[in-house]
Amino acid sequence: MADTGWGNQTAITIFILLGFRDIPDLQFFLFLLFLVIYIATVAGNILVTVLIVADQHLHTSMYFFLGNLSCLEICYSSTILPRMLAHLLTGDRTISVSGCITQIYFFGVLAATECYLLAAMSYDRYLAICKPLHYSALMNARFCLQLVAGSWLNGCLATTIFILLMSQLIFCGPNEIDNFYCDIIPVIKLACSDTRLMVLLDFILAGVFTLPPFLLTLTSYVCIITTILRISSTTGRQKAFSTCSSHLIVVTIYYGTIVSVSMLPTLDTLSVVKKVLSLCYTVLTPLVNPLIYSLRNREVREALSKTYSKCVAFRKICRDS
């Protein structure tokens, strides 16, 4: 390890992710559990994406956004789970500093992009319910592409600015991170230099790049709920609400867990609670999204049923021949 000019301190090259070391007897069980979750997450989101591409009835703006969200969820879970599985299986909890910063970068890009994609989906539902006569003209293919491209661009821009500055930090003190992945603030706090500016920058970037999509999502649903309540017939209200209920559940789970983790004080006694909540939005949310959309969405269920029928018919033809 090279001298860095910080007195007798030397730069560290690895971090140690403490993860679930408090329950050593359950390491193999956790490995199997998270392996099943990862396989189900990837398979479920791939299935949703394939259905959207293959079924002409799903070639609409809402499902275009959903397809992008499913692709994002595959990348999202792949940023966290494979390394966590390796740690649980081998017992080696180390991660290089560069590897940790790389994980933070991709996790940050995908998390910020998801905020914008969820906002785009909520705006799509707003137009469909509150502006039905103008929906087709406003939510055209070109505008959908612009919203998706803008989501990814903003997610990359926000995280790139922060990571470029974070990569200049020098780490020479404690190297233990009390989590199962490289979280931004705990990593920053391990740096030798004054990190108050980095913490402030993280807060500012989070406000500038993630607060607007959250407010857009919130405003869209206030307008949607207000419009639904004005519908006189019960059947009409139920039909209107069913078109956005799946997305509303996903938004509630995603933002609910993130806000809960952010608001919890940094106390050792609450570290287990924060890990559980972190698991919700890093591991469980990518898993439940395809389940929520497939189980609560009639069009997705019908597309899945037709695809299954075609597969059965094809297997029968192959067997008979």
Short mmCIF file of N, CA and C in Angstrom, two decimals, residues 110-248:
data_model
loop_
_atom_site.label_atom_id
_atom_site.label_comp_id
_atom_site.label_asym_id
_atom_site.label_seq_id
_atom_site.Cartn_x
_atom_site.Cartn_y
_atom_site.Cartn_z
N LEU A 110 -28.99 3.42 -11.93
CA LEU A 110 -30.22 2.66 -12.07
C LEU A 110 -31.32 3.15 -11.12
N ALA A 111 -30.93 3.52 -9.89
CA ALA A 111 -31.92 4.02 -8.92
C ALA A 111 -32.50 5.35 -9.39
N ALA A 112 -31.64 6.26 -9.87
CA ALA A 112 -32.12 7.56 -10.36
C ALA A 112 -32.98 7.39 -11.60
N THR A 113 -32.55 6.49 -12.50
CA THR A 113 -33.33 6.24 -13.72
C THR A 113 -34.69 5.67 -13.39
N GLU A 114 -34.75 4.79 -12.38
CA GLU A 114 -36.04 4.22 -12.00
C GLU A 114 -37.00 5.28 -11.50
N CYS A 115 -36.47 6.27 -10.78
CA CYS A 115 -37.33 7.38 -10.32
C CYS A 115 -37.99 8.07 -11.50
N TYR A 116 -37.20 8.31 -12.56
CA TYR A 116 -37.73 9.00 -13.74
C TYR A 116 -38.68 8.11 -14.53
N LEU A 117 -38.37 6.82 -14.63
CA LEU A 117 -39.27 5.92 -15.34
C LEU A 117 -40.61 5.80 -14.63
N LEU A 118 -40.58 5.71 -13.31
CA LEU A 118 -41.83 5.66 -12.54
C LEU A 118 -42.62 6.95 -12.71
N ALA A 119 -41.91 8.08 -12.79
CA ALA A 119 -42.58 9.36 -13.03
C ALA A 119 -43.21 9.39 -14.42
N ALA A 120 -42.49 8.88 -15.42
CA ALA A 120 -43.03 8.84 -16.79
C ALA A 120 -44.27 7.95 -16.85
N MET A 121 -44.24 6.84 -16.13
CA MET A 121 -45.40 5.94 -16.10
C MET A 121 -46.59 6.58 -15.39
N SER A 122 -46.31 7.34 -14.34
CA SER A 122 -47.41 8.02 -13.64
C SER A 122 -48.01 9.12 -14.51
N TYR A 123 -47.16 9.82 -15.27
CA TYR A 123 -47.66 10.85 -16.19
C TYR A 123 -48.49 10.22 -17.30
N ASP A 124 -48.06 9.05 -17.76
CA ASP A 124 -48.83 8.31 -18.77
C ASP A 124 -50.22 7.96 -18.24
N ARG A 125 -50.28 7.50 -16.99
CA ARG A 125 -51.59 7.17 -16.39
C ARG A 125 -52.42 8.43 -16.17
N TYR A 126 -51.76 9.53 -15.84
CA TYR A 126 -52.47 10.81 -15.67
C TYR A 126 -53.16 11.22 -16.97
N LEU A 127 -52.43 11.15 -18.08
CA LEU A 127 -53.01 11.52 -19.37
C LEU A 127 -54.14 10.57 -19.76
N ALA A 128 -53.96 9.27 -19.49
CA ALA A 128 -54.96 8.27 -19.86
C ALA A 128 -56.27 8.46 -19.10
N ILE A 129 -56.17 8.88 -17.84
CA ILE A 129 -57.38 8.99 -17.00
C ILE A 129 -57.93 10.41 -16.99
N CYS A 130 -57.04 11.40 -16.92
CA CYS A 130 -57.50 12.79 -16.80
C CYS A 130 -57.65 13.49 -18.15
N LYS A 131 -56.93 13.05 -19.17
CA LYS A 131 -57.00 13.66 -20.51
C LYS A 131 -57.22 12.59 -21.57
N PRO A 132 -58.26 11.78 -21.45
CA PRO A 132 -58.41 10.63 -22.36
C PRO A 132 -58.56 11.01 -23.83
N LEU A 133 -59.20 12.14 -24.11
CA LEU A 133 -59.42 12.55 -25.50
C LEU A 133 -58.13 12.99 -26.19
N HIS A 134 -57.17 13.46 -25.41
CA HIS A 134 -55.90 13.94 -25.97
C HIS A 134 -54.76 12.94 -25.76
N TYR A 135 -55.07 11.78 -25.17
CA TYR A 135 -54.03 10.84 -24.79
C TYR A 135 -53.20 10.36 -25.99
N SER A 136 -53.87 9.92 -27.04
CA SER A 136 -53.15 9.38 -28.20
C SER A 136 -52.25 10.41 -28.85
N ALA A 137 -52.73 11.66 -28.89
CA ALA A 137 -51.93 12.72 -29.53
C ALA A 137 -50.74 13.12 -28.66
N LEU A 138 -50.94 13.16 -27.35
CA LEU A 138 -49.88 13.62 -26.45
C LEU A 138 -48.85 12.53 -26.19
N MET A 139 -49.32 11.32 -25.92
CA MET A 139 -48.40 10.23 -25.58
C MET A 139 -48.11 9.40 -26.84
N ASN A 140 -47.43 10.03 -27.80
CA ASN A 140 -47.09 9.33 -29.04
C ASN A 140 -45.74 8.62 -28.89
N ALA A 141 -45.38 7.87 -29.93
CA ALA A 141 -44.15 7.06 -29.87
C ALA A 141 -42.91 7.92 -29.67
N ARG A 142 -42.86 9.06 -30.35
CA ARG A 142 -41.69 9.93 -30.23
C ARG A 142 -41.54 10.47 -28.81
N PHE A 143 -42.65 10.88 -28.21
CA PHE A 143 -42.60 11.43 -26.85
C PHE A 143 -42.20 10.34 -25.86
N CYS A 144 -42.68 9.11 -26.07
CA CYS A 144 -42.30 7.99 -25.19
C CYS A 144 -40.80 7.74 -25.24
N LEU A 145 -40.25 7.75 -26.44
CA LEU A 145 -38.80 7.57 -26.59
C LEU A 145 -38.03 8.68 -25.91
N GLN A 146 -38.53 9.90 -26.02
CA GLN A 146 -37.87 11.05 -25.38
C GLN A 146 -37.90 10.90 -23.86
N LEU A 147 -39.02 10.44 -23.32
CA LEU A 147 -39.13 10.27 -21.87
C LEU A 147 -38.17 9.18 -21.36
N VAL A 148 -38.09 8.07 -22.09
CA VAL A 148 -37.19 6.99 -21.68
C VAL A 148 -35.74 7.42 -21.80
N ALA A 149 -35.39 8.05 -22.94
CA ALA A 149 -34.01 8.52 -23.14
C ALA A 149 -33.64 9.56 -22.08
N GLY A 150 -34.58 10.46 -21.77
CA GLY A 150 -34.34 11.47 -20.74
C GLY A 150 -34.15 10.85 -19.36
N SER A 151 -34.89 9.78 -19.09
CA SER A 151 -34.76 9.08 -17.80
C SER A 151 -33.36 8.53 -17.62
N TRP A 152 -32.87 7.83 -18.64
CA TRP A 152 -31.53 7.26 -18.57
C TRP A 152 -30.46 8.34 -18.55
N LEU A 153 -30.65 9.40 -19.33
CA LEU A 153 -29.66 10.48 -19.38
C LEU A 153 -29.54 11.18 -18.04
N ASN A 154 -30.67 11.49 -17.42
CA ASN A 154 -30.64 12.16 -16.11
C ASN A 154 -30.04 11.26 -15.04
N GLY A 155 -30.36 9.96 -15.09
CA GLY A 155 -29.79 9.03 -14.13
C GLY A 155 -28.28 8.94 -14.25
N CYS A 156 -27.78 8.90 -15.48
CA CYS A 156 -26.33 8.84 -15.71
C CYS A 156 -25.65 10.15 -15.32
N LEU A 157 -26.27 11.27 -15.67
CA LEU A 157 -25.66 12.58 -15.39
C LEU A 157 -25.53 12.82 -13.89
N ALA A 158 -26.59 12.54 -13.15
CA ALA A 158 -26.57 12.78 -11.71
C ALA A 158 -25.47 11.97 -11.03
N THR A 159 -25.37 10.70 -11.38
CA THR A 159 -24.41 9.82 -10.71
C THR A 159 -22.98 10.07 -11.17
N THR A 160 -22.80 10.38 -12.46
CA THR A 160 -21.45 10.62 -12.99
C THR A 160 -20.78 11.81 -12.32
N ILE A 161 -21.54 12.89 -12.13
CA ILE A 161 -20.99 14.08 -11.46
C ILE A 161 -20.48 13.73 -10.07
N PHE A 162 -21.28 12.97 -9.35
CA PHE A 162 -20.93 12.63 -7.97
C PHE A 162 -19.75 11.66 -7.92
N ILE A 163 -19.76 10.66 -8.78
CA ILE A 163 -18.70 9.64 -8.76
C ILE A 163 -17.35 10.22 -9.16
N LEU A 164 -17.35 11.16 -10.11
CA LEU A 164 -16.09 11.80 -10.51
C LEU A 164 -15.42 12.49 -9.32
N LEU A 165 -16.22 13.11 -8.47
CA LEU A 165 -15.67 13.76 -7.27
C LEU A 165 -15.35 12.73 -6.19
N MET A 166 -16.18 11.72 -6.07
CA MET A 166 -15.97 10.70 -5.04
C MET A 166 -14.69 9.91 -5.31
N SER A 167 -14.37 9.70 -6.58
CA SER A 167 -13.18 8.91 -6.92
C SER A 167 -11.88 9.61 -6.52
N GLN A 168 -11.97 10.90 -6.16
CA GLN A 168 -10.79 11.62 -5.73
C GLN A 168 -10.51 11.45 -4.23
N LEU A 169 -11.48 10.86 -3.52
CA LEU A 169 -11.30 10.66 -2.07
C LEU A 169 -10.22 9.62 -1.80
N ILE A 170 -9.54 9.79 -0.66
CA ILE A 170 -8.53 8.85 -0.21
C ILE A 170 -9.04 8.16 1.05
N PHE A 171 -8.95 6.84 1.07
CA PHE A 171 -9.43 6.05 2.20
C PHE A 171 -8.23 5.44 2.92
N CYS A 172 -8.07 5.79 4.19
CA CYS A 172 -6.90 5.32 4.92
C CYS A 172 -7.22 4.91 6.35
N GLY A 173 -8.49 4.95 6.73
CA GLY A 173 -8.85 4.61 8.10
C GLY A 173 -9.58 3.29 8.17
N PRO A 174 -10.66 3.20 8.95
CA PRO A 174 -11.45 1.96 9.02
C PRO A 174 -11.98 1.61 7.63
N ASN A 175 -12.12 0.32 7.38
CA ASN A 175 -12.58 -0.09 6.05
C ASN A 175 -13.79 -1.03 6.10
N GLU A 176 -14.53 -1.00 7.22
CA GLU A 176 -15.71 -1.86 7.36
C GLU A 176 -16.98 -1.09 7.04
N ILE A 177 -17.85 -1.68 6.19
CA ILE A 177 -19.14 -1.10 5.83
C ILE A 177 -20.22 -2.01 6.38
N ASP A 178 -21.03 -1.49 7.27
CA ASP A 178 -22.06 -2.30 7.92
C ASP A 178 -23.29 -2.42 7.03
N ASN A 179 -23.10 -3.08 5.90
CA ASN A 179 -24.20 -3.32 4.96
C ASN A 179 -23.79 -4.45 4.03
N PHE A 180 -24.73 -4.89 3.18
CA PHE A 180 -24.43 -5.97 2.25
C PHE A 180 -24.04 -5.46 0.87
N TYR A 181 -24.02 -4.15 0.69
CA TYR A 181 -23.56 -3.54 -0.55
C TYR A 181 -22.92 -2.19 -0.23
N CYS A 182 -22.26 -1.59 -1.20
CA CYS A 182 -21.58 -0.31 -0.98
C CYS A 182 -22.59 0.82 -1.03
N ASP A 183 -22.97 1.30 0.13
CA ASP A 183 -23.90 2.42 0.23
C ASP A 183 -23.12 3.73 0.25
N ILE A 184 -23.66 4.77 -0.36
CA ILE A 184 -22.90 6.01 -0.59
C ILE A 184 -22.40 6.65 0.70
N ILE A 185 -23.29 6.98 1.59
CA ILE A 185 -22.91 7.73 2.79
C ILE A 185 -21.95 6.96 3.69
N PRO A 186 -22.21 5.67 4.00
CA PRO A 186 -21.23 4.93 4.81
C PRO A 186 -19.84 4.87 4.19
N VAL A 187 -19.77 4.79 2.85
CA VAL A 187 -18.45 4.77 2.20
C VAL A 187 -17.77 6.12 2.30
N ILE A 188 -18.52 7.19 2.08
CA ILE A 188 -17.94 8.53 2.17
C ILE A 188 -17.37 8.78 3.57
N LYS A 189 -18.06 8.30 4.59
CA LYS A 189 -17.62 8.53 5.96
C LYS A 189 -16.32 7.81 6.30
N LEU A 190 -15.91 6.88 5.46
CA LEU A 190 -14.65 6.17 5.70
C LEU A 190 -13.45 6.91 5.11
N ALA A 191 -13.69 8.00 4.38
CA ALA A 191 -12.59 8.75 3.76
C ALA A 191 -11.81 9.52 4.82
N CYS A 192 -10.52 9.75 4.52
CA CYS A 192 -9.65 10.45 5.47
C CYS A 192 -9.92 11.95 5.52
N SER A 193 -10.19 12.53 4.37
CA SER A 193 -10.34 13.98 4.28
C SER A 193 -11.72 14.42 4.79
N ASP A 194 -11.92 15.73 4.81
CA ASP A 194 -13.20 16.31 5.22
C ASP A 194 -14.25 15.98 4.17
N THR A 195 -15.29 15.28 4.57
CA THR A 195 -16.29 14.81 3.60
C THR A 195 -17.61 15.56 3.70
N ARG A 196 -17.63 16.64 4.47
CA ARG A 196 -18.90 17.37 4.61
C ARG A 196 -19.39 17.90 3.28
N LEU A 197 -18.46 18.34 2.42
CA LEU A 197 -18.84 18.86 1.11
C LEU A 197 -19.44 17.75 0.24
N MET A 198 -18.88 16.53 0.33
CA MET A 198 -19.41 15.40 -0.44
C MET A 198 -20.81 15.02 0.02
N VAL A 199 -21.01 15.02 1.33
CA VAL A 199 -22.34 14.72 1.88
C VAL A 199 -23.34 15.76 1.42
N LEU A 200 -22.92 17.04 1.44
CA LEU A 200 -23.80 18.11 0.98
C LEU A 200 -24.09 17.97 -0.51
N LEU A 201 -23.07 17.63 -1.29
CA LEU A 201 -23.26 17.44 -2.73
C LEU A 201 -24.21 16.29 -3.01
N ASP A 202 -24.08 15.21 -2.25
CA ASP A 202 -24.99 14.08 -2.40
C ASP A 202 -26.43 14.51 -2.13
N PHE A 203 -26.62 15.32 -1.10
CA PHE A 203 -27.95 15.83 -0.76
C PHE A 203 -28.50 16.73 -1.87
N ILE A 204 -27.64 17.61 -2.40
CA ILE A 204 -28.07 18.53 -3.45
C ILE A 204 -28.44 17.78 -4.73
N LEU A 205 -27.56 16.85 -5.13
CA LEU A 205 -27.83 16.09 -6.36
C LEU A 205 -29.08 15.24 -6.22
N ALA A 206 -29.26 14.65 -5.03
CA ALA A 206 -30.47 13.86 -4.80
C ALA A 206 -31.71 14.74 -4.92
N GLY A 207 -31.61 15.99 -4.39
CA GLY A 207 -32.73 16.90 -4.48
C GLY A 207 -33.00 17.36 -5.91
N VAL A 208 -31.92 17.69 -6.63
CA VAL A 208 -32.07 18.23 -7.98
C VAL A 208 -32.53 17.17 -8.97
N PHE A 209 -32.02 15.94 -8.84
CA PHE A 209 -32.29 14.92 -9.84
C PHE A 209 -33.38 13.92 -9.46
N THR A 210 -33.68 13.76 -8.19
CA THR A 210 -34.70 12.78 -7.82
C THR A 210 -35.96 13.40 -7.22
N LEU A 211 -35.86 14.61 -6.68
CA LEU A 211 -37.06 15.25 -6.14
C LEU A 211 -38.08 15.60 -7.23
N PRO A 212 -37.64 16.15 -8.38
CA PRO A 212 -38.63 16.46 -9.44
C PRO A 212 -39.46 15.26 -9.89
N PRO A 213 -38.84 14.08 -10.18
CA PRO A 213 -39.69 12.95 -10.58
C PRO A 213 -40.62 12.48 -9.47
N PHE A 214 -40.15 12.58 -8.21
CA PHE A 214 -41.02 12.21 -7.09
C PHE A 214 -42.23 13.14 -7.01
N LEU A 215 -41.99 14.45 -7.16
CA LEU A 215 -43.08 15.42 -7.10
C LEU A 215 -44.02 15.26 -8.29
N LEU A 216 -43.46 14.94 -9.47
CA LEU A 216 -44.31 14.69 -10.64
C LEU A 216 -45.19 13.47 -10.42
N THR A 217 -44.61 12.42 -9.85
CA THR A 217 -45.37 11.21 -9.55
C THR A 217 -46.48 11.51 -8.54
N LEU A 218 -46.14 12.23 -7.50
CA LEU A 218 -47.10 12.58 -6.46
C LEU A 218 -48.22 13.44 -7.03
N THR A 219 -47.88 14.46 -7.80
CA THR A 219 -48.87 15.35 -8.40
C THR A 219 -49.78 14.60 -9.36
N SER A 220 -49.19 13.70 -10.14
CA SER A 220 -49.99 12.92 -11.11
C SER A 220 -51.05 12.10 -10.38
N TYR A 221 -50.65 11.48 -9.26
CA TYR A 221 -51.61 10.63 -8.56
C TYR A 221 -52.64 11.43 -7.77
N VAL A 222 -52.29 12.62 -7.35
CA VAL A 222 -53.29 13.50 -6.73
C VAL A 222 -54.37 13.84 -7.76
N CYS A 223 -53.94 14.17 -8.97
CA CYS A 223 -54.89 14.49 -10.05
C CYS A 223 -55.69 13.25 -10.46
N ILE A 224 -55.02 12.11 -10.51
CA ILE A 224 -55.70 10.87 -10.90
C ILE A 224 -56.78 10.50 -9.90
N ILE A 225 -56.42 10.52 -8.62
CA ILE A 225 -57.39 10.15 -7.57
C ILE A 225 -58.55 11.14 -7.53
N THR A 226 -58.24 12.43 -7.71
CA THR A 226 -59.30 13.44 -7.75
C THR A 226 -60.25 13.18 -8.90
N THR A 227 -59.72 12.85 -10.07
CA THR A 227 -60.55 12.57 -11.24
C THR A 227 -61.38 11.32 -11.05
N ILE A 228 -60.78 10.27 -10.47
CA ILE A 228 -61.51 9.01 -10.24
C ILE A 228 -62.68 9.23 -9.27
N LEU A 229 -62.45 10.03 -8.24
CA LEU A 229 -63.51 10.28 -7.26
C LEU A 229 -64.68 11.05 -7.85
N ARG A 230 -64.46 11.76 -8.94
CA ARG A 230 -65.52 12.53 -9.59
C ARG A 230 -66.40 11.67 -10.50
N ILE A 231 -65.93 10.45 -10.81
CA ILE A 231 -66.71 9.55 -11.66
C ILE A 231 -67.92 9.08 -10.87
N SER A 232 -69.08 9.19 -11.48
CA SER A 232 -70.33 8.93 -10.75
C SER A 232 -70.57 7.43 -10.51
N SER A 233 -70.27 6.59 -11.50
CA SER A 233 -70.58 5.17 -11.36
C SER A 233 -69.45 4.42 -10.64
N THR A 234 -69.85 3.45 -9.84
CA THR A 234 -68.87 2.63 -9.13
C THR A 234 -68.04 1.81 -10.10
N THR A 235 -68.69 1.29 -11.14
CA THR A 235 -67.98 0.49 -12.15
C THR A 235 -66.93 1.34 -12.87
N GLY A 236 -67.28 2.57 -13.17
CA GLY A 236 -66.34 3.47 -13.84
C GLY A 236 -65.14 3.78 -12.97
N ARG A 237 -65.38 3.99 -11.67
CA ARG A 237 -64.28 4.28 -10.75
C ARG A 237 -63.36 3.07 -10.64
N GLN A 238 -63.95 1.87 -10.53
CA GLN A 238 -63.14 0.67 -10.41
C GLN A 238 -62.31 0.42 -11.67
N LYS A 239 -62.92 0.65 -12.84
CA LYS A 239 -62.21 0.46 -14.10
C LYS A 239 -61.05 1.44 -14.23
N ALA A 240 -61.29 2.70 -13.86
CA ALA A 240 -60.25 3.72 -13.96
C ALA A 240 -59.11 3.43 -12.98
N PHE A 241 -59.46 3.03 -11.77
CA PHE A 241 -58.43 2.76 -10.77
C PHE A 241 -57.62 1.52 -11.12
N SER A 242 -58.26 0.54 -11.76
CA SER A 242 -57.55 -0.69 -12.12
C SER A 242 -56.43 -0.44 -13.12
N THR A 243 -56.53 0.63 -13.92
CA THR A 243 -55.51 0.93 -14.92
C THR A 243 -54.23 1.48 -14.31
N CYS A 244 -54.31 1.95 -13.07
CA CYS A 244 -53.10 2.52 -12.45
C CYS A 244 -52.76 1.89 -11.10
N SER A 245 -53.56 0.91 -10.64
CA SER A 245 -53.34 0.34 -9.31
C SER A 245 -52.00 -0.38 -9.20
N SER A 246 -51.60 -1.10 -10.26
CA SER A 246 -50.33 -1.84 -10.22
C SER A 246 -49.16 -0.87 -10.07
N HIS A 247 -49.20 0.18 -10.87
CA HIS A 247 -48.11 1.16 -10.82
C HIS A 247 -48.09 1.87 -9.47
N LEU A 248 -49.26 2.17 -8.92
CA LEU A 248 -49.34 2.84 -7.63
C LEU A 248 -48.74 1.98 -6.52
#
